Short mmCIF file of C-alpha atoms and ligand atoms in Angstrom, two decimals:
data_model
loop_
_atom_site.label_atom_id
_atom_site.label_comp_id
_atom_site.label_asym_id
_atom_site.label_seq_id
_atom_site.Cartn_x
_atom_site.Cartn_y
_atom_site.Cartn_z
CA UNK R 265 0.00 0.00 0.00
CA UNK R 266 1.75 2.89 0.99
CA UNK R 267 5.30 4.23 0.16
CA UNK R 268 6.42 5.05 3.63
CA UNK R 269 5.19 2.01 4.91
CA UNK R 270 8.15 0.22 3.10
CA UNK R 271 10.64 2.70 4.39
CA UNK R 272 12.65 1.69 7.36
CA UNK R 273 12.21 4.02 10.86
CA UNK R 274 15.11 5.66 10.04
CA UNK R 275 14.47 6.28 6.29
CA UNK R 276 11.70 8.38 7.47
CA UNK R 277 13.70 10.74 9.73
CA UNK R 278 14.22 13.05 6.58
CA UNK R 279 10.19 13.04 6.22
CA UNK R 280 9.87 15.57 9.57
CA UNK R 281 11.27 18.72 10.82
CA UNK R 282 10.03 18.61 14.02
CA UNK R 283 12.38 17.50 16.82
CA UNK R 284 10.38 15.23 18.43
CA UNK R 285 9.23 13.22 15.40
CA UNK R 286 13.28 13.12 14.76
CA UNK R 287 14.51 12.19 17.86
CA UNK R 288 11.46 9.61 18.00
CA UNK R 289 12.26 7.51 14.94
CA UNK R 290 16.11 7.65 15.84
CA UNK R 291 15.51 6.17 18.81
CA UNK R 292 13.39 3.18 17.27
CA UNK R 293 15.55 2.18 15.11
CA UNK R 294 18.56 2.69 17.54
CA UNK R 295 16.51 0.11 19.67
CA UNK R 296 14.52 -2.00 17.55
CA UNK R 297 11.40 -1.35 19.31
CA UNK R 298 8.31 -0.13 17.84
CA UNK R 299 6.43 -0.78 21.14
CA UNK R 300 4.82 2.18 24.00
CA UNK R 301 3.63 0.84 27.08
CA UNK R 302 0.29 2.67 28.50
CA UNK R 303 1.39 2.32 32.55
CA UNK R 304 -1.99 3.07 33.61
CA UNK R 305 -1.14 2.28 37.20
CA UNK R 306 -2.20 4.50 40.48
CA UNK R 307 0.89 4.73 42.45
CA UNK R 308 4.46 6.21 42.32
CA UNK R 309 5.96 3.54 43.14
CA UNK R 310 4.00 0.88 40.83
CA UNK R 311 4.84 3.04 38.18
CA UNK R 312 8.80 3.46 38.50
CA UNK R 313 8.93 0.27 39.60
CA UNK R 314 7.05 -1.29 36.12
CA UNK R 315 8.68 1.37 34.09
CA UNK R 316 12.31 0.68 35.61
CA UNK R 317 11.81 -2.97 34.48
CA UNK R 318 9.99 -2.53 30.81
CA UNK R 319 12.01 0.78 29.62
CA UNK R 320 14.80 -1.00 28.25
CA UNK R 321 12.37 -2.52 25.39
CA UNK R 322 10.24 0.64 24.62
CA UNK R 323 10.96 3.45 22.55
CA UNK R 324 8.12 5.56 24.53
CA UNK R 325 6.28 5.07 27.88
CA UNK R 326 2.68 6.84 27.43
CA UNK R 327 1.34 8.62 30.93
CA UNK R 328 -1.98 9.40 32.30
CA UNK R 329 -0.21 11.79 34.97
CA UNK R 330 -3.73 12.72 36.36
CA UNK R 331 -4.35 9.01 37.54
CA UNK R 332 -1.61 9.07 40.08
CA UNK R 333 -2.74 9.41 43.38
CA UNK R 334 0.27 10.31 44.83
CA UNK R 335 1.72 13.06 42.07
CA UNK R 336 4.54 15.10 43.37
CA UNK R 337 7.57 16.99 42.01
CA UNK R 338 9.56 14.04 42.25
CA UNK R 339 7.82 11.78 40.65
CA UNK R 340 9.34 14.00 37.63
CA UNK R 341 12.62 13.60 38.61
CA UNK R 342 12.36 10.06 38.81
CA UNK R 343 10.68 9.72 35.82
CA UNK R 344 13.67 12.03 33.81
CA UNK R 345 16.12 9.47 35.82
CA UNK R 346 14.21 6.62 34.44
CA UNK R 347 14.16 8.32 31.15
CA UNK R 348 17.83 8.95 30.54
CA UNK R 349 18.49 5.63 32.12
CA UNK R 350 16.85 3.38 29.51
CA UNK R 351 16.70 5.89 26.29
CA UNK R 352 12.79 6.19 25.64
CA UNK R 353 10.49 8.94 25.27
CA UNK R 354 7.62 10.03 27.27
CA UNK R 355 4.03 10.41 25.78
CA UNK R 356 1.34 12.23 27.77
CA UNK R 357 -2.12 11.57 26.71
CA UNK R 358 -3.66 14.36 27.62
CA UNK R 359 -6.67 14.04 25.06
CA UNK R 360 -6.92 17.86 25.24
CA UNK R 361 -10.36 19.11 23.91
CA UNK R 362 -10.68 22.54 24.29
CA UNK R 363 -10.51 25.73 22.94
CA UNK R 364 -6.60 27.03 21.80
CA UNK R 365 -6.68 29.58 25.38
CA UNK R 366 -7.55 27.21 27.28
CA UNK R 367 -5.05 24.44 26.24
CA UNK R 368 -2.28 26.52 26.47
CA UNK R 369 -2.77 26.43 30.03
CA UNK R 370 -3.76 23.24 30.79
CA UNK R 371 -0.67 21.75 28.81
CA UNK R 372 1.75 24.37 30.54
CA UNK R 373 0.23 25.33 33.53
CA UNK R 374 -1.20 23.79 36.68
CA UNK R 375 0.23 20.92 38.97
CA UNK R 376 1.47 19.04 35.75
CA UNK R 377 3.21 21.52 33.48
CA UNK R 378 3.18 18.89 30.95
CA UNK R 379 5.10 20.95 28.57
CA UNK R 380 7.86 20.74 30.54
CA UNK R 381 8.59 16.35 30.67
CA UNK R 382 6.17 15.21 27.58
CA UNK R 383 8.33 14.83 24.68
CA UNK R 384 5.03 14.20 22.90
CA UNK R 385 1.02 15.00 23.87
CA UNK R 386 -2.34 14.18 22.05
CA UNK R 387 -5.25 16.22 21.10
CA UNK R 388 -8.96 15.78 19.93
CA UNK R 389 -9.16 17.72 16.57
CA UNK R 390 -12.62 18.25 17.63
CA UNK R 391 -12.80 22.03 18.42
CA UNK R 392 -11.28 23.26 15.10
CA UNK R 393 -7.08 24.07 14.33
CA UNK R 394 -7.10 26.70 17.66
CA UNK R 395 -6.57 23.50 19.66
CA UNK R 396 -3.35 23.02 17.45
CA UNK R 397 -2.52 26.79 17.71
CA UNK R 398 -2.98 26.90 20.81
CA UNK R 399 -0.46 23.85 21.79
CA UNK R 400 1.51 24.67 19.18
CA UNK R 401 2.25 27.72 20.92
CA UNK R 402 3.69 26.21 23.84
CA UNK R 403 5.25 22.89 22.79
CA UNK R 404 6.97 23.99 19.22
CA UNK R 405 9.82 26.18 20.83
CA UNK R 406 10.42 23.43 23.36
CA UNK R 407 10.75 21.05 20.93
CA UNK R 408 7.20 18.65 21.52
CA UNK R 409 5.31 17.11 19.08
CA UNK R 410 1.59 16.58 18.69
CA UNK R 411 -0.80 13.63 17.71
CA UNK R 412 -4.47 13.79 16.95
CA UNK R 413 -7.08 11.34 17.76
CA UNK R 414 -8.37 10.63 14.59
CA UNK R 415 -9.67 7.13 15.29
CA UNK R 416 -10.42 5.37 18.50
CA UNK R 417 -9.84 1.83 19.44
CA UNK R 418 -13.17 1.58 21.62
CA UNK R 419 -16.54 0.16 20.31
CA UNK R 420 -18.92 3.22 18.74
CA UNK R 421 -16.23 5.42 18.64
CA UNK R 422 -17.58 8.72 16.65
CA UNK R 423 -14.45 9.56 15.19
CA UNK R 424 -14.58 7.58 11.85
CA UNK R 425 -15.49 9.00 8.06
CA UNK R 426 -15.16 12.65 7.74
CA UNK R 427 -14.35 13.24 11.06
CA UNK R 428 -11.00 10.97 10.27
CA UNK R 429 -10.62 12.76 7.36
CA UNK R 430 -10.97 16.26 8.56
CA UNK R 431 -8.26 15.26 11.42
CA UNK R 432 -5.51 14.44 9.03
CA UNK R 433 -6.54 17.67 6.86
CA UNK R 434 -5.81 19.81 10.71
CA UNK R 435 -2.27 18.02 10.68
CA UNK R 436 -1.63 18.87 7.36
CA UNK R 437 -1.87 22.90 8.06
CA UNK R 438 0.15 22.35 10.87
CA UNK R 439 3.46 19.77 9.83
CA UNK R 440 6.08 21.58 12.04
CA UNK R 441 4.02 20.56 15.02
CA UNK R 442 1.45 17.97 14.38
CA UNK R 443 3.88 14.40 13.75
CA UNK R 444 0.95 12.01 13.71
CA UNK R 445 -2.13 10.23 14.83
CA UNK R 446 -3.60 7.62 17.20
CA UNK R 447 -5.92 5.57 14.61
CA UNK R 448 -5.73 1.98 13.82
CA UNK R 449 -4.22 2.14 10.82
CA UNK R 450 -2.65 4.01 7.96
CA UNK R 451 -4.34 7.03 7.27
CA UNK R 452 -2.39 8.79 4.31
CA UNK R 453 -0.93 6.78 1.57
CA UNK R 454 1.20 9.80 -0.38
CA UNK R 455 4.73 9.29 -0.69
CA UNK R 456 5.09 13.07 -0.30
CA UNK R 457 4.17 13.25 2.97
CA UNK R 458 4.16 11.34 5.88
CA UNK R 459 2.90 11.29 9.76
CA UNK R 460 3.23 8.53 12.17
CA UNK R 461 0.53 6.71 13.10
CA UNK R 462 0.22 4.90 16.80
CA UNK R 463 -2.04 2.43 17.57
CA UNK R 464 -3.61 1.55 20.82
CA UNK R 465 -6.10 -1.36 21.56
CA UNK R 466 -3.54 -3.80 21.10
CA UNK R 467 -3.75 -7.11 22.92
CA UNK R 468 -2.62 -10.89 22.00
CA UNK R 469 -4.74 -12.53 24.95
CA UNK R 470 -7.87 -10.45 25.18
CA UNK R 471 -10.22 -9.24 22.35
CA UNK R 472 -12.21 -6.52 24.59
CA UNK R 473 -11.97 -5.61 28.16
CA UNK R 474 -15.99 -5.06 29.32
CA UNK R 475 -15.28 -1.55 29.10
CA UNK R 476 -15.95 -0.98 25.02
CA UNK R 477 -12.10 -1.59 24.64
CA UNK R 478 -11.35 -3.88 21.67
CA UNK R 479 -8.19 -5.60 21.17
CA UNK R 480 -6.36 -6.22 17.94
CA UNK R 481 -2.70 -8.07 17.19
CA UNK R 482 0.66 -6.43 16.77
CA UNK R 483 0.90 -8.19 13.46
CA UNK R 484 -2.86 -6.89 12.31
CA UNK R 485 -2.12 -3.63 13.56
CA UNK R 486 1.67 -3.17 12.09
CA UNK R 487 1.73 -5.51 9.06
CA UNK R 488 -1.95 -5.48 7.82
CA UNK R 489 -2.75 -2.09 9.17
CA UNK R 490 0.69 0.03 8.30
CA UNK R 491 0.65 1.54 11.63
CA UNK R 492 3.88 2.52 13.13
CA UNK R 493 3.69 2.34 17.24
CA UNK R 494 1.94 -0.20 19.14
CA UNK R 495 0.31 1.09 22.33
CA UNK R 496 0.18 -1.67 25.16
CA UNK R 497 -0.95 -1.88 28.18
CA UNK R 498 -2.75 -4.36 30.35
CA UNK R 499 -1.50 -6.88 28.06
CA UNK R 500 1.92 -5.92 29.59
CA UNK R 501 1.37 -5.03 33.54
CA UNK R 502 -1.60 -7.03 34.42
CA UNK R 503 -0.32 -10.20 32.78
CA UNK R 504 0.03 -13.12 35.62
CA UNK R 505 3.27 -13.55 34.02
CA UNK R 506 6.53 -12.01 34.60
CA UNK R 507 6.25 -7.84 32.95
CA UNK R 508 9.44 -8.10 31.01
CA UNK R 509 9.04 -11.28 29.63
CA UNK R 510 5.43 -9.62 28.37
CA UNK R 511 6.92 -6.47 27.03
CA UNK R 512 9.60 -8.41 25.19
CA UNK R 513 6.65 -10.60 23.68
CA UNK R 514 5.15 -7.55 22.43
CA UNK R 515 8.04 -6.24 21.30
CA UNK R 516 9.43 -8.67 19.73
CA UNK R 517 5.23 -9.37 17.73
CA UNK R 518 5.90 -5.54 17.18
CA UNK R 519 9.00 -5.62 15.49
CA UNK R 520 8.93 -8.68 13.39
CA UNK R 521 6.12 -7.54 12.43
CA UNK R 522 7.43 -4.33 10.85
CA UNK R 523 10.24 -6.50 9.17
CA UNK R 524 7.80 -8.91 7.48
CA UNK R 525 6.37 -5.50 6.69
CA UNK R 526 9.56 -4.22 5.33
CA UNK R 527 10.26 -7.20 3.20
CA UNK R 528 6.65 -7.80 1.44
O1 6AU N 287 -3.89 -1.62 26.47
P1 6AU N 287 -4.91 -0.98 27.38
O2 6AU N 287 -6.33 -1.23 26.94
O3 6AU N 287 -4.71 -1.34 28.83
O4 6AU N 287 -4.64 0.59 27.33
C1 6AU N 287 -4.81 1.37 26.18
C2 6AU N 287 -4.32 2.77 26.41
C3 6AU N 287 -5.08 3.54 27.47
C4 6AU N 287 -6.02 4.44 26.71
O5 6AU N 287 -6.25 5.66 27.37
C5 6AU N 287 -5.28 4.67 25.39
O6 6AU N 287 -4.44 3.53 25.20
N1 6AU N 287 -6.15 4.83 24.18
C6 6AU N 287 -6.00 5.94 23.32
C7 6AU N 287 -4.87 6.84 23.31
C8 6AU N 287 -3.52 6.35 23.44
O7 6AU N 287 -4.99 7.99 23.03
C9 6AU N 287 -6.93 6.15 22.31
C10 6AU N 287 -7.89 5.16 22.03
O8 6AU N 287 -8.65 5.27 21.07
N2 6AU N 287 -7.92 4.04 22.80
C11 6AU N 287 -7.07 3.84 23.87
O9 6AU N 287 -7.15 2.78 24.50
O10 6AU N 287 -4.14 4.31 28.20
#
């Protein structure tokens, strides 16, 4: 299918100017991982604890900072520690959803000042391009990059059809800042341009979780799909097995499956 699907991570470097999206593919294909772990756990110490263990086979660890129930300062520093320790990136999904103002606080303001430790963040494209502006204001000079939701993984998600489309016409105003999407697959197939995709709703046990979450494979989702990133999580830290013999199963599904990919 598409043309930058058979380019290698590091192929695509050239495709982006913004730093993040660089640094980001470097590091994949410096560590042959295409996998993110979601660490959707409650605690500090859970958290650096899981994270300490899986970083070495991730090329980014995704937050939801709000979901800690003991946030402090530190937990930053620990997290930077963690960071420069095993070579990944950090992801906040933030799902902002609001108007450009307001966003510009919430992603630089307030307890979290997510700005200032998310290499990357998300955003619905739902409001209209001030929600880009808006971030973009903040995170471009500090070197972030952006993804928008243009799909979701859960069942009767309203973001398919022209609502998909319309999100990857908002990233293509704003290419210095905007480096991508959470969908489930694919969503441009031009050789001229390029954004990376990340998928979440990934799971090789599990096909939903009661919730409306629905699970596909690393091999659907890479191979068949021409994503880029598979998101992971319970499939990693609630497994009854041993964490880092899960994340090296997924990354190991993730990565051969981008080199069948790569070869077809
Ligand atoms: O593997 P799970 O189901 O334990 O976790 C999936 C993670 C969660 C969700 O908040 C997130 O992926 N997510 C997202 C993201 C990344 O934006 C979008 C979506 O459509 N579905 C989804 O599950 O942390």
């Amino acid at each position: 299918m598409a043309f930058n699907s058979k380019k290698t991570y590091g192929e695509r470097i050239e495709n982006f100017t913004n730093i993040a999206a660089r640094e980001l593919l470097t590091l994949m294909e410096r560590k042959k991982t295409n996998l993110s772990l979601a660490l959707d756990v409650n605690t500090k110490r859970e958290f650096l604890e899981i994270a300490d263990k899986v970083g070495p086979y991730i090329c980014l660890l995704k937050t939801h900072i709000d979901i800690l129930v003991d946030f402090d300062q530190d937990f930053i520093e620990q997290l930077k520690k963690l960071q420069n320790k095993h070579d990944f990136m950090i992801f906040e999904d933030r799902k902002f959803a609001d108007i450009g103002n307001t966003v510009k606080h919430q992603y630089s303001k307030g307890i979290y000042k997510i700005a200032e430790w998310a290499n990357i963040t998300n955003a619905h494209p739902l409001p209209g391009d001030g929600i880009v502006s808006g971030l973009k204001e903040v995170g471009l000079p500090l070197g972030r990059g952006l993804l928008l939701l243009a799909e979701m993984s859960s069942k009767g998600s309203l973001a398919t059809g022209a609502y998909t489309e319309a999100a990857v016409e908002m990233a293509r105003r704003h290419r210095d800042f905007v480096i991508g999407f959470i969908a489930g697959r694919k969503l441009v197939s031009n050789e001229n341009e390029d954004f990376i995709v990340m998928s979440p709703g990934v799971g090789l046990d599990s096909s939903k979780d009661g919730l409306g979450q629905q699970y596909r494979t690393p091999r659907n989702v890479i191979l068949e799909s021409n994503s880029d990133i598979i998101i992971v999580g319970r499939g990693i830290y609630e497994s009854d097995k041993d964490v880092i013999e899960e994340a090296l199963r997924y990354k190991n599904a993730g990565w051969n499956a981008y080199l069948e990919r790569l070869m077809n």
